[in-house]
mmCIF file of C-alpha atoms in Angstrom:
data_model
loop_
_atom_site.group_PDB
_atom_site.id
_atom_site.type_symbol
_atom_site.label_atom_id
_atom_site.label_comp_id
_atom_site.label_asym_id
_atom_site.label_seq_id
_atom_site.Cartn_x
_atom_site.Cartn_y
_atom_site.Cartn_z
ATOM 1 C CA MET R 1 -5.890 -7.073 -20.758
ATOM 2 C CA ALA R 2 -3.099 -9.838 -20.412
ATOM 3 C CA THR R 3 -0.455 -10.137 -23.014
ATOM 4 C CA GLU R 4 -2.093 -11.922 -25.956
ATOM 5 C CA LEU R 5 -0.689 -15.474 -26.182
ATOM 6 C CA ILE R 6 -2.424 -17.347 -28.662
ATOM 7 C CA GLU R 7 -3.058 -20.506 -27.245
ATOM 8 C CA GLU R 8 -4.948 -23.396 -28.790
ATOM 9 C CA THR R 9 -6.033 -26.748 -27.455
ATOM 10 C CA THR R 10 -6.972 -30.032 -28.923
ATOM 11 C CA PRO R 11 -10.399 -31.842 -27.678
ATOM 12 C CA ASN R 12 -8.992 -33.259 -24.679
ATOM 13 C CA GLY R 13 -8.286 -29.795 -23.477
ATOM 14 C CA PHE R 14 -4.559 -29.895 -23.383
ATOM 15 C CA ALA R 15 -2.552 -26.665 -24.767
ATOM 16 C CA GLN R 16 -0.718 -27.219 -27.732
ATOM 17 C CA PRO R 17 1.757 -24.945 -29.555
ATOM 18 C CA ILE R 18 -0.167 -23.685 -32.252
ATOM 19 C CA ARG R 19 -0.342 -19.951 -33.158
ATOM 20 C CA GLY R 20 -2.831 -19.211 -35.831
ATOM 21 C CA THR R 21 -1.388 -21.109 -38.786
ATOM 22 C CA GLU R 22 2.010 -21.590 -37.074
ATOM 23 C CA GLY R 23 2.906 -24.828 -35.168
ATOM 24 C CA ALA R 24 1.355 -28.093 -34.909
ATOM 25 C CA PRO R 25 -0.266 -30.638 -31.999
ATOM 26 C CA ILE R 26 2.311 -32.488 -30.123
ATOM 27 C CA LEU R 27 2.303 -36.102 -31.280
ATOM 28 C CA GLY R 28 4.855 -37.672 -28.438
ATOM 29 C CA PRO R 29 5.116 -37.655 -24.696
ATOM 30 C CA SER R 30 4.385 -34.415 -23.046
ATOM 31 C CA ASN R 31 4.132 -32.812 -19.627
ATOM 32 C CA HIS R 32 0.666 -31.296 -19.912
ATOM 33 C CA GLN R 33 0.571 -29.903 -16.386
ATOM 34 C CA ARG R 34 3.980 -27.872 -16.613
ATOM 35 C CA GLU R 35 3.165 -26.993 -20.073
ATOM 36 C CA ALA R 36 -0.050 -25.031 -18.876
ATOM 37 C CA GLN R 37 1.975 -23.493 -16.042
ATOM 38 C CA SER R 38 4.424 -21.894 -19.170
ATOM 39 C CA PRO R 39 2.195 -20.795 -22.051
ATOM 40 C CA GLY R 40 4.644 -18.330 -22.710
ATOM 41 C CA ARG R 41 7.307 -20.978 -23.692
ATOM 42 C CA LEU R 42 4.984 -23.468 -25.420
ATOM 43 C CA THR R 43 3.434 -20.999 -27.558
ATOM 44 C CA PRO R 44 5.258 -17.701 -27.399
ATOM 45 C CA PRO R 45 3.970 -14.348 -28.426
ATOM 46 C CA ILE R 46 5.129 -13.465 -31.978
ATOM 47 C CA THR R 47 7.001 -10.624 -30.374
ATOM 48 C CA ASP R 48 9.428 -13.334 -28.705
ATOM 49 C CA HIS R 49 12.775 -13.873 -30.653
ATOM 50 C CA GLY R 50 16.113 -15.722 -30.631
ATOM 51 C CA SER R 51 17.960 -17.263 -27.816
ATOM 52 C CA VAL R 52 17.238 -16.086 -24.074
ATOM 53 C CA PRO R 53 18.451 -18.104 -21.206
ATOM 54 C CA ASN R 54 16.061 -19.832 -18.963
ATOM 55 C CA LEU R 55 14.595 -17.105 -16.302
ATOM 56 C CA LYS R 56 12.401 -19.189 -14.549
ATOM 57 C CA TRP R 57 12.896 -21.878 -11.982
ATOM 58 C CA THR R 58 10.203 -23.569 -9.370
ATOM 59 C CA PHE R 59 11.146 -24.571 -5.932
ATOM 60 C CA ALA R 60 9.156 -27.906 -6.800
ATOM 61 C CA ASP R 61 12.306 -28.761 -8.853
ATOM 62 C CA SER R 62 14.705 -27.885 -6.148
ATOM 63 C CA HIS R 63 16.325 -30.862 -3.995
ATOM 64 C CA ASN R 64 14.703 -30.742 -0.603
ATOM 65 C CA LYS R 65 16.744 -31.396 2.338
ATOM 66 C CA LEU R 66 14.503 -32.902 5.047
ATOM 67 C CA GLU R 67 15.480 -32.706 8.735
ATOM 68 C CA GLU R 68 13.811 -33.212 11.911
ATOM 69 C CA GLY R 69 11.177 -30.548 11.860
ATOM 70 C CA GLY R 70 11.962 -28.720 9.186
ATOM 71 C CA TRP R 71 13.340 -28.509 5.523
ATOM 72 C CA ALA R 72 15.433 -26.296 3.026
ATOM 73 C CA ARG R 73 15.823 -25.862 -0.568
ATOM 74 C CA GLN R 74 17.588 -23.476 -2.894
ATOM 75 C CA THR R 75 17.882 -21.964 -6.129
ATOM 76 C CA THR R 76 21.316 -20.810 -7.134
ATOM 77 C CA ILE R 77 23.463 -20.685 -10.321
ATOM 78 C CA ARG R 78 23.261 -24.437 -10.388
ATOM 79 C CA GLU R 79 19.729 -24.521 -10.847
ATOM 80 C CA MET R 80 19.396 -21.103 -12.991
ATOM 81 C CA SER R 81 22.455 -20.381 -14.880
ATOM 82 C CA VAL R 82 21.665 -16.685 -15.590
ATOM 83 C CA ALA R 83 21.723 -16.092 -11.744
ATOM 84 C CA VAL R 84 25.182 -14.879 -11.235
ATOM 85 C CA GLU R 85 24.605 -12.416 -8.605
ATOM 86 C CA LEU R 86 21.992 -13.657 -6.291
ATOM 87 C CA ALA R 87 20.595 -16.750 -4.798
ATOM 88 C CA CYS R 88 17.951 -18.060 -2.660
ATOM 89 C CA VAL R 89 16.516 -20.367 -0.241
ATOM 90 C CA ASN R 90 12.985 -21.312 1.180
ATOM 91 C CA MET R 91 13.046 -23.025 4.482
ATOM 92 C CA ARG R 92 10.555 -24.197 6.861
ATOM 93 C CA LEU R 93 10.802 -24.664 10.690
ATOM 94 C CA GLU R 94 8.160 -25.913 12.967
ATOM 95 C CA ALA R 95 7.487 -24.606 16.611
ATOM 96 C CA GLY R 96 10.874 -24.759 18.737
ATOM 97 C CA VAL R 97 12.916 -25.752 15.603
ATOM 98 C CA ILE R 98 16.253 -24.333 15.073
ATOM 99 C CA ARG R 99 17.950 -23.323 11.985
ATOM 100 C CA GLU R 100 21.236 -23.648 14.043
ATOM 101 C CA MET R 101 23.764 -20.940 15.075
ATOM 102 C CA HIS R 102 25.878 -20.106 11.864
ATOM 103 C CA TRP R 103 27.223 -17.521 9.518
ATOM 104 C CA HIS R 104 27.589 -17.006 5.806
ATOM 105 C CA LYS R 105 30.382 -15.647 3.408
ATOM 106 C CA PRO R 106 27.673 -13.703 1.622
ATOM 107 C CA ALA R 107 25.300 -11.463 3.516
ATOM 108 C CA GLU R 108 21.839 -13.012 4.502
ATOM 109 C CA TRP R 109 18.475 -11.206 3.937
ATOM 110 C CA GLY R 110 15.236 -13.069 5.034
ATOM 111 C CA PHE R 111 11.417 -12.582 4.446
ATOM 112 C CA MET R 112 9.039 -14.273 6.583
ATOM 113 C CA ILE R 113 6.426 -15.652 4.395
ATOM 114 C CA LYS R 114 4.259 -17.637 7.059
ATOM 115 C CA GLY R 115 4.240 -17.872 10.690
ATOM 116 C CA ASN R 116 6.892 -16.354 13.606
ATOM 117 C CA ALA R 117 10.485 -16.871 14.329
ATOM 118 C CA ARG R 118 13.198 -15.503 17.018
ATOM 119 C CA VAL R 119 16.506 -14.094 15.417
ATOM 120 C CA THR R 120 19.448 -13.593 17.313
ATOM 121 C CA CYS R 121 22.920 -12.410 16.359
ATOM 122 C CA VAL R 122 26.300 -11.043 17.953
ATOM 123 C CA ASP R 123 28.468 -8.540 16.373
ATOM 124 C CA GLU R 124 32.352 -8.154 16.461
ATOM 125 C CA GLU R 125 32.103 -5.831 19.773
ATOM 126 C CA GLY R 126 30.065 -8.527 21.455
ATOM 127 C CA LYS R 127 26.670 -6.586 21.094
ATOM 128 C CA THR R 128 23.951 -8.404 20.818
ATOM 129 C CA TYR R 129 20.578 -8.243 19.078
ATOM 130 C CA GLN R 130 17.294 -10.736 19.300
ATOM 131 C CA ALA R 131 13.941 -9.911 17.855
ATOM 132 C CA ASP R 132 10.623 -11.582 16.941
ATOM 133 C CA CYS R 133 9.867 -11.674 13.219
ATOM 134 C CA THR R 134 6.230 -12.306 11.807
ATOM 135 C CA GLU R 135 4.687 -12.497 8.366
ATOM 136 C CA GLY R 136 5.949 -9.535 5.903
ATOM 137 C CA ASP R 137 9.056 -8.882 8.312
ATOM 138 C CA ILE R 138 12.552 -8.913 6.823
ATOM 139 C CA TRP R 139 16.027 -9.345 8.436
ATOM 140 C CA ASN R 140 19.728 -8.751 6.948
ATOM 141 C CA PHE R 141 22.463 -10.237 8.699
ATOM 142 C CA PRO R 142 26.011 -8.951 7.170
ATOM 143 C CA SER R 143 28.961 -11.420 5.892
ATOM 144 C CA GLY R 144 30.324 -13.284 8.645
ATOM 145 C CA ILE R 145 27.877 -12.099 11.422
ATOM 146 C CA PRO R 146 26.881 -15.209 13.371
ATOM 147 C CA HIS R 147 22.898 -15.633 14.004
ATOM 148 C CA SER R 148 20.480 -17.910 14.448
ATOM 149 C CA ILE R 149 16.594 -18.583 13.486
ATOM 150 C CA GLN R 150 14.045 -20.450 15.610
ATOM 151 C CA GLY R 151 10.525 -21.309 14.894
ATOM 152 C CA LEU R 152 7.993 -20.086 17.715
ATOM 153 C CA ALA R 153 4.684 -21.066 19.198
ATOM 154 C CA GLY R 154 1.921 -22.161 16.711
ATOM 155 C CA GLU R 155 2.949 -23.176 13.217
ATOM 156 C CA GLY R 156 6.632 -22.131 13.392
ATOM 157 C CA CYS R 157 7.412 -20.346 10.412
ATOM 158 C CA GLU R 158 8.555 -20.470 6.760
ATOM 159 C CA PHE R 159 10.777 -17.819 5.106
ATOM 160 C CA LEU R 160 12.817 -16.980 2.141
ATOM 161 C CA LEU R 161 16.660 -16.210 2.146
ATOM 162 C CA VAL R 162 18.420 -14.204 -0.534
ATOM 163 C CA PHE R 163 22.276 -14.170 -0.512
ATOM 164 C CA ASP R 164 24.138 -11.521 -2.534
ATOM 165 C CA ASP R 165 26.324 -14.442 -4.429
ATOM 166 C CA GLY R 166 24.517 -16.416 -7.330
ATOM 167 C CA ALA R 167 27.322 -19.266 -6.413
ATOM 168 C CA PHE R 168 26.008 -19.598 -2.949
ATOM 169 C CA ASN R 169 25.452 -23.017 -1.425
ATOM 170 C CA GLU R 170 23.628 -23.698 1.552
ATOM 171 C CA GLU R 171 25.521 -26.805 2.239
ATOM 172 C CA GLU R 172 28.610 -24.441 2.733
ATOM 173 C CA THR R 173 27.380 -22.537 5.698
ATOM 174 C CA PHE R 174 29.408 -22.249 8.604
ATOM 175 C CA LEU R 175 27.969 -24.019 11.489
ATOM 176 C CA VAL R 176 28.824 -23.963 15.307
ATOM 177 C CA THR R 177 28.337 -27.757 15.699
ATOM 178 C CA ASP R 178 30.350 -28.471 12.416
ATOM 179 C CA PHE R 179 32.865 -26.298 13.341
ATOM 180 C CA LEU R 180 33.593 -27.259 17.043
ATOM 181 C CA ALA R 181 33.265 -31.121 15.898
ATOM 182 C CA HIS R 182 36.675 -30.228 13.935
ATOM 183 C CA ILE R 183 38.333 -28.778 16.602
ATOM 184 C CA PRO R 184 40.298 -30.701 19.153
ATOM 185 C CA LYS R 185 38.882 -30.812 22.772
ATOM 186 C CA SER R 186 42.210 -29.812 24.118
ATOM 187 C CA VAL R 187 42.140 -26.526 21.911
ATOM 188 C CA LEU R 188 38.338 -25.836 23.102
ATOM 189 C CA ALA R 189 39.306 -26.427 26.887
ATOM 190 C CA LYS R 190 42.179 -23.939 26.409
ATOM 191 C CA ASN R 191 40.064 -21.601 24.349
ATOM 192 C CA PHE R 192 37.384 -21.139 27.468
ATOM 193 C CA GLY R 193 39.831 -21.948 30.349
ATOM 194 C CA VAL R 194 37.940 -25.369 31.365
ATOM 195 C CA GLN R 195 38.330 -28.847 31.561
ATOM 196 C CA GLU R 196 38.409 -30.929 28.391
ATOM 197 C CA SER R 197 35.410 -32.872 29.845
ATOM 198 C CA ALA R 198 33.182 -29.888 29.580
ATOM 199 C CA PHE R 199 33.123 -30.807 25.970
ATOM 200 C CA ALA R 200 32.565 -34.462 26.386
ATOM 201 C CA ASN R 201 29.005 -34.354 24.675
ATOM 202 C CA ILE R 202 29.312 -31.786 22.124
ATOM 203 C CA PRO R 203 27.841 -33.298 18.681
ATOM 204 C CA LYS R 204 29.974 -35.290 16.506
ATOM 205 C CA ALA R 205 28.471 -33.743 13.463
ATOM 206 C CA GLU R 206 26.353 -30.653 12.255
ATOM 207 C CA LYS R 207 22.914 -30.406 13.412
ATOM 208 C CA TYR R 208 21.747 -27.966 10.784
ATOM 209 C CA ILE R 209 17.819 -27.916 11.617
ATOM 210 C CA PHE R 210 16.622 -29.356 14.720
ATOM 211 C CA ARG R 211 13.945 -29.594 17.586
ATOM 212 C CA ALA R 212 14.212 -27.822 20.788
ATOM 213 C CA ASP R 213 12.260 -26.497 23.306
ATOM 214 C CA ILE R 214 9.646 -23.557 22.192
ATOM 215 C CA PRO R 215 11.619 -20.388 23.463
ATOM 216 C CA GLY R 216 9.428 -18.262 25.895
ATOM 217 C CA PRO R 217 8.805 -14.515 26.069
ATOM 218 C CA LEU R 218 11.367 -12.238 24.124
ATOM 219 C CA SER R 219 12.143 -10.749 27.411
ATOM 220 C CA GLN R 220 13.260 -13.892 29.004
ATOM 221 C CA ASP R 221 15.528 -14.720 25.979
ATOM 222 C CA ARG R 222 17.452 -11.063 26.179
ATOM 223 C CA VAL R 223 21.098 -11.463 26.535
ATOM 224 C CA VAL R 224 23.046 -8.124 27.347
ATOM 225 C CA GLY R 225 26.530 -8.932 26.506
ATOM 226 C CA ALA R 226 28.513 -5.793 25.716
ATOM 227 C CA GLY R 227 25.037 -4.033 24.911
ATOM 228 C CA PRO R 228 22.777 -3.422 21.906
ATOM 229 C CA THR R 229 24.113 -3.667 18.336
ATOM 230 C CA PRO R 230 24.214 -0.159 16.892
ATOM 231 C CA VAL R 231 22.153 -1.335 13.949
ATOM 232 C CA ILE R 232 18.824 -2.949 13.822
ATOM 233 C CA TYR R 233 18.847 -6.163 11.750
ATOM 234 C CA THR R 234 15.124 -6.638 11.347
ATOM 235 C CA HIS R 235 12.476 -4.468 9.770
ATOM 236 C CA LYS R 236 8.541 -4.330 9.210
ATOM 237 C CA MET R 237 8.572 -4.469 5.249
ATOM 238 C CA SER R 238 4.921 -5.181 5.076
ATOM 239 C CA SER R 239 4.083 -2.025 7.649
ATOM 240 C CA GLN R 240 5.689 0.515 5.096
ATOM 241 C CA GLU R 241 3.613 3.039 3.444
ATOM 242 C CA PRO R 242 3.508 1.850 -0.267
ATOM 243 C CA ILE R 243 3.656 3.822 -3.529
ATOM 244 C CA LYS R 244 -0.035 3.321 -4.285
ATOM 245 C CA SER R 245 -2.095 3.348 -7.579
ATOM 246 C CA ASN R 246 -5.174 2.279 -9.049
ATOM 247 C CA ASN R 247 -3.691 -0.883 -10.055
ATOM 248 C CA GLY R 248 -1.228 -1.895 -7.158
ATOM 249 C CA SER R 249 1.424 -1.004 -4.938
ATOM 250 C CA VAL R 250 5.016 -1.270 -4.250
ATOM 251 C CA ARG R 251 6.938 -1.114 -0.922
ATOM 252 C CA VAL R 252 10.423 -0.488 -1.174
ATOM 253 C CA THR R 253 12.937 -1.100 1.557
ATOM 254 C CA ASP R 254 16.818 -0.516 0.972
ATOM 255 C CA SER R 255 19.562 1.010 3.119
ATOM 256 C CA ARG R 256 17.798 4.535 3.334
ATOM 257 C CA ASN R 257 14.952 2.872 5.403
ATOM 258 C CA PHE R 258 16.566 -0.137 6.816
ATOM 259 C CA PRO R 259 20.542 0.756 7.023
ATOM 260 C CA ALA R 260 21.365 -2.921 7.770
ATOM 261 C CA ALA R 261 20.495 -3.885 4.282
ATOM 262 C CA SER R 262 24.041 -2.666 3.177
ATOM 263 C CA THR R 263 24.114 -4.874 0.167
ATOM 264 C CA ILE R 264 20.592 -5.914 -0.689
ATOM 265 C CA SER R 265 17.641 -3.971 -1.361
ATOM 266 C CA ALA R 266 14.056 -5.425 -2.144
ATOM 267 C CA ALA R 267 10.408 -4.470 -2.936
ATOM 268 C CA LEU R 268 7.220 -6.174 -2.079
ATOM 269 C CA VAL R 269 5.162 -5.514 -5.053
ATOM 270 C CA GLU R 270 1.283 -6.046 -5.309
ATOM 271 C CA VAL R 271 -0.268 -6.109 -8.749
ATOM 272 C CA GLU R 272 -4.061 -6.044 -9.095
ATOM 273 C CA PRO R 273 -5.895 -7.926 -11.948
ATOM 274 C CA GLY R 274 -5.205 -6.057 -15.302
ATOM 275 C CA GLY R 275 -2.411 -4.346 -14.020
ATOM 276 C CA MET R 276 1.294 -4.852 -14.328
ATOM 277 C CA ARG R 277 4.697 -3.511 -13.044
ATOM 278 C CA GLU R 278 5.656 -0.994 -15.740
ATOM 279 C CA LEU R 279 8.123 -1.581 -18.249
ATOM 280 C CA HIS R 280 11.749 -0.830 -16.893
ATOM 281 C CA TRP R 281 15.132 -1.967 -16.072
ATOM 282 C CA HIS R 282 17.797 -1.596 -13.244
ATOM 283 C CA ARG R 283 21.166 -0.108 -14.052
ATOM 284 C CA THR R 284 23.100 -1.313 -10.640
ATOM 285 C CA SER R 285 22.181 -4.965 -10.292
ATOM 286 C CA ASP R 286 20.314 -8.226 -11.385
ATOM 287 C CA GLU R 287 16.891 -8.763 -9.901
ATOM 288 C CA LEU R 288 15.565 -11.918 -8.276
ATOM 289 C CA GLN R 289 11.992 -12.143 -7.738
ATOM 290 C CA TYR R 290 9.771 -14.716 -5.624
ATOM 291 C CA PHE R 291 6.106 -15.061 -6.324
ATOM 292 C CA LEU R 292 4.260 -15.304 -3.192
ATOM 293 C CA GLU R 293 0.757 -15.329 -4.681
ATOM 294 C CA GLY R 294 -1.357 -15.193 -7.968
ATOM 295 C CA GLN R 295 0.113 -15.677 -11.164
ATOM 296 C CA GLY R 296 1.881 -13.418 -13.726
ATOM 297 C CA ARG R 297 3.740 -12.943 -16.967
ATOM 298 C CA MET R 298 6.959 -11.420 -18.007
ATOM 299 C CA THR R 299 8.909 -10.810 -21.173
ATOM 300 C CA VAL R 300 12.495 -9.648 -20.939
ATOM 301 C CA TYR R 301 14.405 -7.988 -23.908
ATOM 302 C CA LEU R 302 18.031 -8.851 -23.940
ATOM 303 C CA SER R 303 19.053 -6.658 -26.939
ATOM 304 C CA ASN R 304 20.338 -7.890 -30.590
ATOM 305 C CA THR R 305 16.691 -9.079 -31.170
ATOM 306 C CA ASN R 306 16.467 -11.453 -28.589
ATOM 307 C CA ALA R 307 13.525 -11.345 -26.011
ATOM 308 C CA GLY R 308 11.484 -14.311 -24.050
ATOM 309 C CA THR R 309 8.360 -14.629 -22.204
ATOM 310 C CA PHE R 310 8.040 -16.456 -19.232
ATOM 311 C CA ASP R 311 4.984 -17.243 -16.688
ATOM 312 C CA TYR R 312 5.027 -17.407 -13.121
ATOM 313 C CA GLN R 313 2.863 -18.637 -10.014
ATOM 314 C CA ALA R 314 3.222 -18.787 -6.241
ATOM 315 C CA GLY R 315 6.874 -20.756 -5.427
ATOM 316 C CA ASP R 316 8.487 -19.822 -8.413
ATOM 317 C CA VAL R 317 11.595 -17.769 -8.555
ATOM 318 C CA GLY R 318 12.367 -15.562 -11.599
ATOM 319 C CA TYR R 319 15.588 -13.748 -12.786
ATOM 320 C CA VAL R 320 16.407 -10.592 -14.829
ATOM 321 C CA PRO R 321 19.889 -9.735 -15.849
ATOM 322 C CA ARG R 322 21.245 -6.245 -15.176
ATOM 323 C CA VAL R 323 20.024 -3.382 -17.344
ATOM 324 C CA THR R 324 17.543 -5.519 -19.486
ATOM 325 C CA PRO R 325 14.187 -3.875 -19.552
ATOM 326 C CA HIS R 326 11.028 -6.142 -18.552
ATOM 327 C CA TYR R 327 7.655 -5.897 -16.941
ATOM 328 C CA VAL R 328 5.640 -8.256 -14.642
ATOM 329 C CA GLU R 329 1.797 -8.485 -15.701
ATOM 330 C CA ASN R 330 -1.013 -9.877 -13.602
ATOM 331 C CA THR R 331 -2.427 -12.700 -15.784
ATOM 332 C CA GLY R 332 -4.695 -13.959 -13.072
ATOM 333 C CA THR R 333 -7.766 -12.948 -11.518
ATOM 334 C CA THR R 334 -6.610 -12.237 -7.901
ATOM 335 C CA THR R 335 -4.007 -9.952 -6.421
ATOM 336 C CA LEU R 336 -0.441 -10.811 -7.844
ATOM 337 C CA ARG R 337 2.129 -10.681 -4.938
ATOM 338 C CA TYR R 338 5.928 -11.027 -5.334
ATOM 339 C CA LEU R 339 9.231 -9.836 -4.335
ATOM 340 C CA GLU R 340 11.647 -7.921 -6.156
ATOM 341 C CA VAL R 341 15.519 -8.107 -4.726
ATOM 342 C CA TRP R 342 18.653 -6.674 -5.809
ATOM 343 C CA LYS R 343 22.326 -6.780 -4.896
ATOM 344 C CA THR R 344 22.867 -2.952 -4.420
ATOM 345 C CA ASP R 345 22.158 -0.624 -1.168
ATOM 346 C CA LYS R 346 19.993 1.783 -3.050
ATOM 347 C CA PHE R 347 16.855 0.772 -5.122
ATOM 348 C CA SER R 348 16.658 2.253 -8.635
ATOM 349 C CA ASP R 349 15.153 1.706 -11.835
ATOM 350 C CA LEU R 350 14.821 3.446 -15.236
ATOM 351 C CA SER R 351 11.112 3.910 -16.394
ATOM 352 C CA LEU R 352 10.670 3.546 -20.197
ATOM 353 C CA ALA R 353 7.514 5.942 -20.032
ATOM 354 C CA GLN R 354 9.566 8.458 -18.158
ATOM 355 C CA TRP R 355 12.604 8.135 -20.649
ATOM 356 C CA LEU R 356 10.218 8.767 -23.738
ATOM 357 C CA ALA R 357 8.074 11.425 -21.959
ATOM 358 C CA PHE R 358 11.071 13.404 -20.764
ATOM 359 C CA THR R 359 12.998 13.362 -24.276
ATOM 360 C CA PRO R 360 12.314 16.009 -26.946
ATOM 361 C CA TYR R 361 8.879 14.823 -28.720
ATOM 362 C CA GLU R 362 10.126 15.231 -32.125
ATOM 363 C CA LEU R 363 13.410 13.102 -31.422
ATOM 364 C CA VAL R 364 10.541 10.530 -30.004
ATOM 365 C CA ARG R 365 8.313 10.857 -33.055
ATOM 366 C CA ALA R 366 11.117 10.234 -35.659
ATOM 367 C CA HIS R 367 11.810 6.986 -33.966
ATOM 368 C CA LEU R 368 8.535 5.433 -32.923
ATOM 369 C CA GLN R 369 5.713 7.470 -34.920
ATOM 370 C CA ILE R 370 3.475 7.791 -32.019
ATOM 371 C CA GLU R 371 1.316 10.757 -30.787
ATOM 372 C CA LYS R 372 2.250 13.385 -28.242
ATOM 373 C CA SER R 373 -1.087 12.412 -26.325
ATOM 374 C CA VAL R 374 0.408 8.959 -25.563
ATOM 375 C CA LEU R 375 3.321 10.902 -23.400
ATOM 376 C CA ASP R 376 1.461 14.004 -22.235
ATOM 377 C CA ARG R 377 -0.044 11.912 -18.940
ATOM 378 C CA VAL R 378 3.323 10.356 -17.940
ATOM 379 C CA SER R 379 3.832 11.876 -14.612
ATOM 380 C CA THR R 380 7.334 13.364 -13.021
ATOM 381 C CA THR R 381 6.537 10.757 -10.483
ATOM 382 C CA LYS R 382 7.110 7.377 -11.157
ATOM 383 C CA THR R 383 4.220 4.857 -11.223
ATOM 384 C CA PRO R 384 5.597 1.704 -10.652
ATOM 385 C CA VAL R 385 2.545 -0.132 -11.122
ATOM 386 C CA VAL R 386 0.158 0.676 -14.034
ATOM 387 C CA GLY R 387 -2.680 -0.589 -15.983
ATOM 388 C CA PRO R 388 -6.066 0.392 -17.361
ATOM 389 C CA ARG R 389 -7.196 3.985 -16.724
#
């Protein structure tokens, strides 16, 4: 059963901020569609209290940078002030379209939402990596490693990028075209040992996202360089064996099964109707969430009587500050599917159920006045997704 929100409506069907005898109908202007997407803010549960920062952003409200054959929009600390550790970008590339060769100050972690793309990179030793990524695959390029992304035949691709710096700005990416446009041609000629005329046609400004020929088979795109990189920069996250329960599943990817992810770990969570990601918190990092399918609700407790409830649907970004307990509940009729991402090399969380079950019972009873039978069923093995038995 979903977390109880008493949500009354007027005869025209619009939700109103009324909870029993509390609240009153809205008389002035109202964005009914947006309010319907956020019942936990319009009519919060009685357990909410105090001042809680905004923990929800929808990419629909982000500025979208439109380019030839693609686009990019971001959610950073500028869009959501609480997002100090992690930022994200949603990007689309049609078939053949290139996110130009570039690098970043922070690490780049990517998740393929739909379609297929080819990624390439070269490391400090001149060693190379090229791979094709499909839906559910991820990649991770460390800070400063130059790389590229290109949509493949068919529909191209759409993906989520996460960066381990909330102040990241996609506009501050180091681009190969912008870089060379600001270097004298005489210097370029000296660097490559050729005549200046060799660089007569280089772009005068960045290309960023642009159309190109659809690449052929990966085998034809292979460049040996100084040999293969010692690290594999892509990983098939959706093919991992999940941690399963009757109410859903979780696939965790971190440096233990994907060594390239040295600063970012993540989980792909699926919650069935009636289930929820258990009450828990993270000791080592903030959590960024991206909702892929379905709809969910989260309450976050920020100590000192402060707690807030937020509702999410596909395309929304959630954020949870470090060490603050929370849950994510499926409030819909279909599977809720979303990503959890942390700025840490190894995933860890603390379970409320295990904390109480593995503490002397009389101590717990003195605090909460609950029966021992409530805690007897808690397993020594974590069950990340829980729900009705």
